[in-house]
Amino acid sequence: MVKQKRPDWDEYFLNIAREVGQRATCLRRRYGAIIVKDKIIISTGYNGAPRGETNCIDSGICERERLHVPKGERYELCVAVHAEQNAIINADPEKMQGATIYIAGVNCADNSNASGEPCKLCRRMIINARIAKVVYLDRDGNIISKIPSEIHD
């Protein structure tokens, strides 16, 4: 009998976050985020335009890409709501207290890993949502686990 290797919990939830990101509507990067408490998924989110507004994949235009804006800069040009923000918006506030958020992303151009480390605004929202831990994949596919206050500003 061949022994099957089961993913550990972080791998399992990051794989799900990556799959959630397949719904993303960004032309640049696809991110997925899930909020988990007691090994139960309480919310998911992916990056895309606000409800009722035109998605970049539908318009065919990414303003930040057109202007060659580096990652982490000029977010005001982007129409998307981040995956972490959507997961937080859709979650029950009481269930988020003490939970873990898992974040995974890929670059649309070559399907390589994109850093899942939250931006400054998402970090603040994660702290205010009382989420206790952030687990994400870095560009090299390594699993990084931090408390929100450890995330760089």
PDB file of C-alpha atoms in Angstrom:
ATOM      1  CA  MET A   1       0.000   0.000   0.000  1.00  0.00           C
ATOM      2  CA  VAL A   2       1.293   3.465  -0.951  1.00  0.00           C
ATOM      3  CA  LYS A   3       1.197   5.908   1.918  1.00  0.00           C
ATOM      4  CA  GLN A   4      -0.430   9.186   0.943  1.00  0.00           C
ATOM      5  CA  LYS A   5       1.160  12.398   2.218  1.00  0.00           C
ATOM      6  CA  ARG A   6      -1.506  14.660   3.649  1.00  0.00           C
ATOM      7  CA  PRO A   7      -0.853  18.385   3.638  1.00  0.00           C
ATOM      8  CA  ASP A   8      -0.523  19.955   7.063  1.00  0.00           C
ATOM      9  CA  TRP A   9      -3.195  22.492   8.036  1.00  0.00           C
ATOM     10  CA  ASP A  10      -1.281  25.535   6.776  1.00  0.00           C
ATOM     11  CA  GLU A  11      -0.634  23.868   3.401  1.00  0.00           C
ATOM     12  CA  TYR A  12      -4.258  22.772   3.198  1.00  0.00           C
ATOM     13  CA  PHE A  13      -5.697  26.224   3.856  1.00  0.00           C
ATOM     14  CA  LEU A  14      -3.140  27.973   1.611  1.00  0.00           C
ATOM     15  CA  ASN A  15      -4.106  25.602  -1.213  1.00  0.00           C
ATOM     16  CA  ILE A  16      -7.734  26.601  -0.703  1.00  0.00           C
ATOM     17  CA  ALA A  17      -6.784  30.302  -0.633  1.00  0.00           C
ATOM     18  CA  ARG A  18      -4.929  29.863  -3.942  1.00  0.00           C
ATOM     19  CA  GLU A  19      -8.022  28.213  -5.429  1.00  0.00           C
ATOM     20  CA  VAL A  20     -10.267  31.052  -4.157  1.00  0.00           C
ATOM     21  CA  GLY A  21      -7.892  33.426  -5.959  1.00  0.00           C
ATOM     22  CA  GLN A  22      -8.859  31.829  -9.275  1.00  0.00           C
ATOM     23  CA  ARG A  23     -12.033  33.960  -9.058  1.00  0.00           C
ATOM     24  CA  ALA A  24      -9.976  37.179  -8.942  1.00  0.00           C
ATOM     25  CA  THR A  25     -10.640  39.716 -11.671  1.00  0.00           C
ATOM     26  CA  CYS A  26      -7.291  41.523 -11.674  1.00  0.00           C
ATOM     27  CA  LEU A  27      -5.130  41.431 -14.810  1.00  0.00           C
ATOM     28  CA  ARG A  28      -1.928  41.706 -12.775  1.00  0.00           C
ATOM     29  CA  ARG A  29      -2.191  39.335  -9.821  1.00  0.00           C
ATOM     30  CA  ARG A  30      -4.783  36.887  -8.489  1.00  0.00           C
ATOM     31  CA  TYR A  31      -5.070  36.706  -4.716  1.00  0.00           C
ATOM     32  CA  GLY A  32      -7.258  34.582  -2.518  1.00  0.00           C
ATOM     33  CA  ALA A  33      -7.750  34.884   1.232  1.00  0.00           C
ATOM     34  CA  ILE A  34      -9.615  32.736   3.708  1.00  0.00           C
ATOM     35  CA  ILE A  35     -10.298  33.327   7.362  1.00  0.00           C
ATOM     36  CA  VAL A  36     -10.205  30.197   9.510  1.00  0.00           C
ATOM     37  CA  LYS A  37     -11.058  29.582  13.141  1.00  0.00           C
ATOM     38  CA  ASP A  38     -10.801  26.212  14.859  1.00  0.00           C
ATOM     39  CA  LYS A  39      -9.958  24.657  11.445  1.00  0.00           C
ATOM     40  CA  ILE A  40     -13.302  25.870  10.024  1.00  0.00           C
ATOM     41  CA  ILE A  41     -13.442  28.358   7.140  1.00  0.00           C
ATOM     42  CA  ILE A  42     -15.553  31.334   8.175  1.00  0.00           C
ATOM     43  CA  SER A  43     -14.992  33.592   5.143  1.00  0.00           C
ATOM     44  CA  THR A  44     -13.287  33.829   1.776  1.00  0.00           C
ATOM     45  CA  GLY A  45     -12.312  36.695  -0.485  1.00  0.00           C
ATOM     46  CA  TYR A  46     -10.516  37.409  -3.732  1.00  0.00           C
ATOM     47  CA  ASN A  47      -9.315  40.628  -5.337  1.00  0.00           C
ATOM     48  CA  GLY A  48     -11.599  42.413  -7.762  1.00  0.00           C
ATOM     49  CA  ALA A  49     -13.665  45.500  -8.457  1.00  0.00           C
ATOM     50  CA  PRO A  50     -16.423  46.434  -5.986  1.00  0.00           C
ATOM     51  CA  ARG A  51     -19.840  44.914  -6.624  1.00  0.00           C
ATOM     52  CA  GLY A  52     -21.520  46.473  -9.633  1.00  0.00           C
ATOM     53  CA  GLU A  53     -18.354  48.084 -11.018  1.00  0.00           C
ATOM     54  CA  THR A  54     -16.422  47.003 -14.101  1.00  0.00           C
ATOM     55  CA  ASN A  55     -13.698  44.423 -13.494  1.00  0.00           C
ATOM     56  CA  CYS A  56     -10.295  44.817 -15.111  1.00  0.00           C
ATOM     57  CA  ILE A  57     -10.640  41.453 -16.856  1.00  0.00           C
ATOM     58  CA  ASP A  58     -13.844  42.780 -18.470  1.00  0.00           C
ATOM     59  CA  SER A  59     -12.454  46.193 -19.465  1.00  0.00           C
ATOM     60  CA  GLY A  60      -9.073  44.759 -20.452  1.00  0.00           C
ATOM     61  CA  ILE A  61      -7.316  47.650 -18.719  1.00  0.00           C
ATOM     62  CA  CYS A  62      -5.118  47.658 -15.623  1.00  0.00           C
ATOM     63  CA  GLU A  63      -4.154  51.253 -14.984  1.00  0.00           C
ATOM     64  CA  ARG A  64      -1.263  50.348 -12.675  1.00  0.00           C
ATOM     65  CA  GLU A  65       0.128  47.885 -15.229  1.00  0.00           C
ATOM     66  CA  ARG A  66      -0.288  50.418 -18.052  1.00  0.00           C
ATOM     67  CA  LEU A  67       1.741  52.938 -16.032  1.00  0.00           C
ATOM     68  CA  HIS A  68       4.299  50.295 -14.885  1.00  0.00           C
ATOM     69  CA  VAL A  69       3.569  51.019 -11.223  1.00  0.00           C
ATOM     70  CA  PRO A  70       5.551  48.697  -8.886  1.00  0.00           C
ATOM     71  CA  LYS A  71       3.793  46.406  -6.400  1.00  0.00           C
ATOM     72  CA  GLY A  72       2.797  48.221  -3.237  1.00  0.00           C
ATOM     73  CA  GLU A  73       2.562  51.686  -4.791  1.00  0.00           C
ATOM     74  CA  ARG A  74      -0.222  53.946  -6.072  1.00  0.00           C
ATOM     75  CA  TYR A  75      -3.136  51.821  -4.902  1.00  0.00           C
ATOM     76  CA  GLU A  76      -5.461  54.742  -5.588  1.00  0.00           C
ATOM     77  CA  LEU A  77      -5.129  53.906  -9.302  1.00  0.00           C
ATOM     78  CA  CYS A  78      -6.453  50.378  -8.776  1.00  0.00           C
ATOM     79  CA  VAL A  79     -10.183  49.637  -8.892  1.00  0.00           C
ATOM     80  CA  ALA A  80      -9.856  46.376  -6.938  1.00  0.00           C
ATOM     81  CA  VAL A  81     -10.727  45.544  -3.368  1.00  0.00           C
ATOM     82  CA  HIS A  82      -8.013  43.274  -1.922  1.00  0.00           C
ATOM     83  CA  ALA A  83      -8.708  39.619  -1.148  1.00  0.00           C
ATOM     84  CA  GLU A  84      -8.069  40.164   2.582  1.00  0.00           C
ATOM     85  CA  GLN A  85     -10.470  43.118   2.616  1.00  0.00           C
ATOM     86  CA  ASN A  86     -13.215  41.111   0.908  1.00  0.00           C
ATOM     87  CA  ALA A  87     -12.745  38.202   3.323  1.00  0.00           C
ATOM     88  CA  ILE A  88     -12.996  40.578   6.303  1.00  0.00           C
ATOM     89  CA  ILE A  89     -16.011  42.437   4.875  1.00  0.00           C
ATOM     90  CA  ASN A  90     -17.881  39.145   4.396  1.00  0.00           C
ATOM     91  CA  ALA A  91     -17.078  37.651   7.813  1.00  0.00           C
ATOM     92  CA  ASP A  92     -18.924  37.725  11.107  1.00  0.00           C
ATOM     93  CA  PRO A  93     -16.889  40.061  13.386  1.00  0.00           C
ATOM     94  CA  GLU A  94     -17.267  37.791  16.416  1.00  0.00           C
ATOM     95  CA  LYS A  95     -15.928  34.769  14.538  1.00  0.00           C
ATOM     96  CA  MET A  96     -12.828  36.658  13.365  1.00  0.00           C
ATOM     97  CA  GLN A  97     -11.557  37.258  16.889  1.00  0.00           C
ATOM     98  CA  GLY A  98      -8.545  34.977  17.341  1.00  0.00           C
ATOM     99  CA  ALA A  99      -8.821  33.556  13.806  1.00  0.00           C
ATOM    100  CA  THR A 100      -6.116  33.042  11.171  1.00  0.00           C
ATOM    101  CA  ILE A 101      -6.139  34.566   7.703  1.00  0.00           C
ATOM    102  CA  TYR A 102      -4.459  32.615   4.898  1.00  0.00           C
ATOM    103  CA  ILE A 103      -3.331  34.498   1.776  1.00  0.00           C
ATOM    104  CA  ALA A 104      -1.969  33.145  -1.510  1.00  0.00           C
ATOM    105  CA  GLY A 105      -1.327  34.919  -4.787  1.00  0.00           C
ATOM    106  CA  VAL A 106      -0.027  34.332  -8.287  1.00  0.00           C
ATOM    107  CA  ASN A 107       1.293  36.626 -11.005  1.00  0.00           C
ATOM    108  CA  CYS A 108      -1.034  36.516 -13.998  1.00  0.00           C
ATOM    109  CA  ALA A 109       1.798  36.843 -16.544  1.00  0.00           C
ATOM    110  CA  ASP A 110       3.562  33.581 -15.679  1.00  0.00           C
ATOM    111  CA  ASN A 111       1.543  31.942 -12.863  1.00  0.00           C
ATOM    112  CA  SER A 112       4.530  32.291 -10.494  1.00  0.00           C
ATOM    113  CA  ASN A 113       4.006  32.939  -6.797  1.00  0.00           C
ATOM    114  CA  ALA A 114       3.296  36.508  -5.746  1.00  0.00           C
ATOM    115  CA  SER A 115       4.050  37.516  -2.174  1.00  0.00           C
ATOM    116  CA  GLY A 116       0.960  37.164  -0.024  1.00  0.00           C
ATOM    117  CA  GLU A 117       2.246  39.533   2.641  1.00  0.00           C
ATOM    118  CA  PRO A 118      -0.565  42.030   3.337  1.00  0.00           C
ATOM    119  CA  CYS A 119      -0.158  45.675   2.370  1.00  0.00           C
ATOM    120  CA  LYS A 120      -0.270  48.413   5.028  1.00  0.00           C
ATOM    121  CA  LEU A 121      -4.003  49.006   4.721  1.00  0.00           C
ATOM    122  CA  CYS A 122      -4.856  45.289   4.846  1.00  0.00           C
ATOM    123  CA  ARG A 123      -2.562  44.856   7.855  1.00  0.00           C
ATOM    124  CA  ARG A 124      -4.539  47.555   9.670  1.00  0.00           C
ATOM    125  CA  MET A 125      -7.846  45.937   8.747  1.00  0.00           C
ATOM    126  CA  ILE A 126      -6.569  42.533   9.926  1.00  0.00           C
ATOM    127  CA  ILE A 127      -5.596  44.049  13.282  1.00  0.00           C
ATOM    128  CA  ASN A 128      -8.956  45.820  13.652  1.00  0.00           C
ATOM    129  CA  ALA A 129     -10.792  42.590  12.775  1.00  0.00           C
ATOM    130  CA  ARG A 130      -8.950  41.007  15.763  1.00  0.00           C
ATOM    131  CA  ILE A 131      -7.442  38.299  13.566  1.00  0.00           C
ATOM    132  CA  ALA A 132      -4.618  36.712  15.561  1.00  0.00           C
ATOM    133  CA  LYS A 133      -2.394  35.244  12.856  1.00  0.00           C
ATOM    134  CA  VAL A 134      -1.489  35.779   9.198  1.00  0.00           C
ATOM    135  CA  VAL A 135      -0.180  32.863   7.129  1.00  0.00           C
ATOM    136  CA  TYR A 136       0.898  33.484   3.546  1.00  0.00           C
ATOM    137  CA  LEU A 137       3.083  32.202   0.759  1.00  0.00           C
ATOM    138  CA  ASP A 138       6.100  34.291  -0.216  1.00  0.00           C
ATOM    139  CA  ARG A 139       7.475  34.600  -3.760  1.00  0.00           C
ATOM    140  CA  ASP A 140       9.530  31.418  -3.311  1.00  0.00           C
ATOM    141  CA  GLY A 141       6.539  29.386  -2.128  1.00  0.00           C
ATOM    142  CA  ASN A 142       7.648  29.376   1.508  1.00  0.00           C
ATOM    143  CA  ILE A 143       4.964  29.427   4.189  1.00  0.00           C
ATOM    144  CA  ILE A 144       5.304  32.500   6.402  1.00  0.00           C
ATOM    145  CA  SER A 145       3.380  32.773   9.661  1.00  0.00           C
ATOM    146  CA  LYS A 146       3.222  36.074  11.584  1.00  0.00           C
ATOM    147  CA  ILE A 147       1.128  37.886  14.094  1.00  0.00           C
ATOM    148  CA  PRO A 148      -0.297  41.015  12.432  1.00  0.00           C
ATOM    149  CA  SER A 149       1.944  43.414  14.367  1.00  0.00           C
ATOM    150  CA  GLU A 150       5.032  41.665  12.909  1.00  0.00           C
ATOM    151  CA  ILE A 151       4.064  42.559   9.336  1.00  0.00           C
ATOM    152  CA  HIS A 152       6.207  45.381   7.953  1.00  0.00           C
ATOM    153  CA  ASP A 153       4.736  48.838   7.568  1.00  0.00           C
TER     154      ASP A 153
END
